[in-house]
Amino acid sequence: GDSVTQMEGPVTLSEEAFLTINCTYTATGYPSLFWYVQYPGEGLQLLLKATKADDKGSNKGFEATYRKETTSFHLEKGSVQVSDSAVYFCASDGGATNKLIFGTGTLLAVQP
Amino acid sequence: SQTIHQWPATLVQPVGSPLSLECTVEGTSNPNLYWYRQAAGRGLQLLFYSVGIGQISSEVPQNLSASRPQDRQFILSSKKLLLSDSGFYLCAWTPFEGPGNTIYFGEGSWLTVV
């Protein structure tokens, strides 16, 4: 079945460091891919998405490129801030429905 | 604009007691509706989804049920809670079915079963 695998956390970085959170997927169809962010005590918010191969999603300095050849959608940011501290979820819709399949989430802690 | 609300935000319930979490969406019609659960230290698990009034699909066999009595109302219930039902419950919606649609989440409900 379809699945999403993302790197284990927590990830602890200093302010202005470079961030990469790895995400890979398996799908029988052609999925759309998403990154959601969850700030402490809140629900999930869409961070960015990509709907086809080679698309790049971007928002708030974060980027992720849909790589079909490596079945990956890694999240990157060039310079993290303390306010980026949150849990980040990679997700796939499997290509056929809106039933999002989520990874386990990666906790990012940014220290000043 | 569309909004989604769910309540209560937090609740502490004894084992064996009933549960009712409610979710409503405003500003749209015929949304797809979802209930997810996030257990402590784990990812999100899809529990139920609905494409219309009275139409409920269950993703995981469990102690919970869902109902959609009105177009924009989605209710998560249990007759007798278990300790393992503790977690963070999220209601969500999309405007229609199709690839690439963003799912929008409510604020979440923290359930602690004691």
XYZ file of C-alpha atoms in Angstrom:
226
model
C 0.000 0.000 0.000
C 0.906 3.672 -0.178
C 3.177 5.002 2.535
C 5.273 7.967 3.605
C 8.550 7.716 5.481
C 10.278 10.709 7.004
C 13.419 11.075 9.040
C 13.294 10.520 12.755
C 13.553 13.449 15.070
C 14.083 15.435 17.035
C 16.270 17.690 14.934
C 18.046 20.374 16.930
C 19.664 23.272 15.083
C 21.114 26.640 15.896
C 19.493 29.739 14.478
C 20.512 30.443 10.856
C 21.566 26.836 10.245
C 20.550 24.936 7.108
C 17.641 22.530 7.465
C 16.887 19.316 5.617
C 14.128 16.918 6.617
C 14.026 13.832 4.421
C 10.805 12.333 3.118
C 10.248 9.421 0.768
C 7.016 7.911 -0.467
C 5.593 4.830 -2.109
C 2.486 5.062 -4.256
C 0.696 3.000 -6.852
C -0.558 6.123 -8.631
C 0.800 9.632 -9.165
C 0.448 11.324 -5.811
C 0.437 14.928 -4.818
C 2.855 15.602 -1.984
C 2.537 17.951 0.947
C 4.405 19.336 3.916
C 2.312 20.339 6.909
C 3.543 22.113 10.036
C 2.156 21.828 13.555
C 3.095 24.488 16.081
C 2.845 23.575 19.772
C -0.725 22.977 20.887
C -2.228 23.723 17.484
C -3.687 21.886 14.523
C -1.869 21.337 11.258
C -1.279 23.994 8.631
C -0.293 23.456 5.040
C 3.280 24.624 4.494
C 3.721 23.748 0.825
C 2.740 21.216 -1.787
C 3.634 19.850 -5.222
C 1.233 18.070 -7.542
C 3.524 16.548 -10.178
C 7.070 15.431 -10.762
C 9.747 18.170 -10.773
C 7.378 20.695 -9.217
C 8.878 22.764 -6.430
C 6.677 23.890 -3.583
C 7.816 26.878 -1.550
C 6.544 29.009 1.312
C 8.062 31.075 4.139
C 11.593 30.256 2.957
C 10.936 26.509 2.916
C 11.246 24.511 -0.301
C 10.658 20.943 -1.426
C 11.028 19.411 -4.879
C 8.969 16.460 -6.078
C 11.551 13.895 -7.277
C 9.874 10.985 -9.000
C 13.133 9.194 -9.763
C 14.047 8.994 -6.089
C 10.437 9.047 -4.791
C 11.401 11.879 -2.478
C 10.087 15.245 -1.292
C 12.748 16.568 1.084
C 12.041 19.780 2.981
C 14.790 22.433 3.049
C 15.353 25.892 4.430
C 18.523 27.872 4.100
C 18.422 29.689 7.437
C 16.098 28.553 10.223
C 14.696 30.787 12.939
C 13.562 30.048 16.470
C 9.991 30.586 15.279
C 10.367 27.595 12.920
C 10.391 25.257 15.902
C 7.490 22.867 15.283
C 6.616 19.379 14.113
C 6.789 18.880 10.341
C 4.730 16.244 8.565
C 5.242 14.924 5.073
C 2.102 13.608 3.383
C 0.901 11.978 0.172
C -2.591 11.672 -1.267
C -1.783 8.441 -3.079
C -2.798 9.973 -6.395
C -6.427 8.918 -6.334
C -8.253 10.474 -3.399
C -7.958 13.151 -0.765
C -7.118 10.651 1.943
C -3.794 12.024 3.028
C -1.231 9.535 4.273
C 1.105 11.161 6.788
C 4.605 10.406 7.895
C 5.309 10.142 11.605
C 6.398 13.757 11.886
C 9.757 15.324 12.668
C 10.206 17.622 15.633
C 12.441 20.598 14.847
C 13.904 22.600 17.716
C 15.811 25.761 16.808
C 17.991 27.272 19.509
C 18.978 30.955 19.617
C -13.978 32.503 3.624
C -14.172 28.967 4.891
C -13.605 28.089 8.518
C -13.548 24.891 10.503
C -14.265 24.559 14.199
C -14.136 21.602 16.502
C -14.952 21.254 20.186
C -14.322 20.724 22.961
C -10.674 21.719 22.830
C -9.727 19.537 25.769
C -11.470 16.914 27.830
C -10.635 14.349 30.458
C -12.914 11.337 30.520
C -12.963 8.186 32.669
C -12.602 4.772 31.092
C -15.979 3.420 30.024
C -17.602 6.812 29.595
C -19.069 8.026 26.271
C -17.459 10.526 23.915
C -18.744 13.098 21.488
C -16.478 15.441 19.519
C -18.101 17.843 17.100
C -16.796 19.572 14.024
C -18.448 22.103 11.740
C -17.315 23.771 8.532
C -18.585 27.173 7.445
C -18.474 28.950 4.129
C -18.642 25.942 1.831
C -21.041 23.189 0.818
C -20.641 19.456 0.338
C -17.110 19.282 1.753
C -15.223 16.037 2.242
C -14.769 15.629 5.987
C -12.162 13.682 7.963
C -11.279 12.639 11.489
C -7.608 12.005 12.272
C -5.974 10.949 15.519
C -2.485 11.802 16.652
C -1.328 9.603 19.505
C 1.490 10.831 21.724
C 4.823 10.513 19.958
C 3.248 9.156 16.805
C 2.050 10.412 13.470
C -1.448 11.059 12.193
C -3.835 8.222 11.597
C -6.926 8.628 9.426
C -9.943 7.320 11.336
C -12.972 8.234 9.212
C -13.841 10.194 6.132
C -17.124 11.276 4.596
C -18.031 12.471 1.111
C -21.652 13.309 1.946
C -24.464 13.232 4.500
C -24.759 9.805 6.061
C -21.781 8.473 4.083
C -18.998 7.345 6.404
C -15.925 5.278 5.599
C -13.909 3.750 8.405
C -10.196 3.351 7.870
C -9.233 1.538 11.038
C -11.298 -0.889 13.142
C -11.630 0.600 16.592
C -13.750 1.652 19.470
C -14.955 4.813 17.731
C -17.689 5.752 15.274
C -18.488 8.792 13.170
C -21.660 10.382 11.888
C -22.542 13.174 9.496
C -26.077 14.310 10.286
C -25.778 17.525 8.282
C -23.741 18.592 5.280
C -21.155 20.540 7.268
C -21.245 18.682 10.573
C -19.084 15.717 11.486
C -19.262 13.965 14.856
C -16.854 11.488 16.413
C -18.322 9.249 19.105
C -17.673 6.373 21.400
C -20.035 4.474 23.685
C -17.275 3.342 26.068
C -13.837 4.915 26.031
C -10.645 2.929 26.445
C -7.314 4.187 27.780
C -5.892 3.702 24.298
C -8.351 6.256 22.915
C -6.301 9.065 24.467
C -4.776 11.397 21.908
C -5.136 14.526 19.831
C -8.112 14.396 17.469
C -8.193 16.532 14.380
C -11.135 17.267 12.134
C -10.345 18.295 8.575
C -12.037 19.129 5.282
C -11.404 19.536 1.557
C -13.657 21.368 -0.902
C -14.055 18.432 -3.265
C -12.472 15.179 -4.252
C -9.573 15.202 -6.650
C -5.794 15.135 -6.743
C -3.738 17.830 -5.100
C -6.426 19.391 -2.962
C -5.253 20.899 0.295
C -6.783 19.469 3.455
C -7.603 22.090 6.074
C -7.471 21.158 9.727
C -9.345 22.317 12.787
C -7.684 23.358 16.009
C -7.767 19.881 17.477
C -9.235 18.267 20.587
C -7.067 16.814 23.328
C -8.651 13.722 24.871
C -7.231 12.124 27.993
C -8.869 8.931 29.161
C -8.161 8.182 32.821
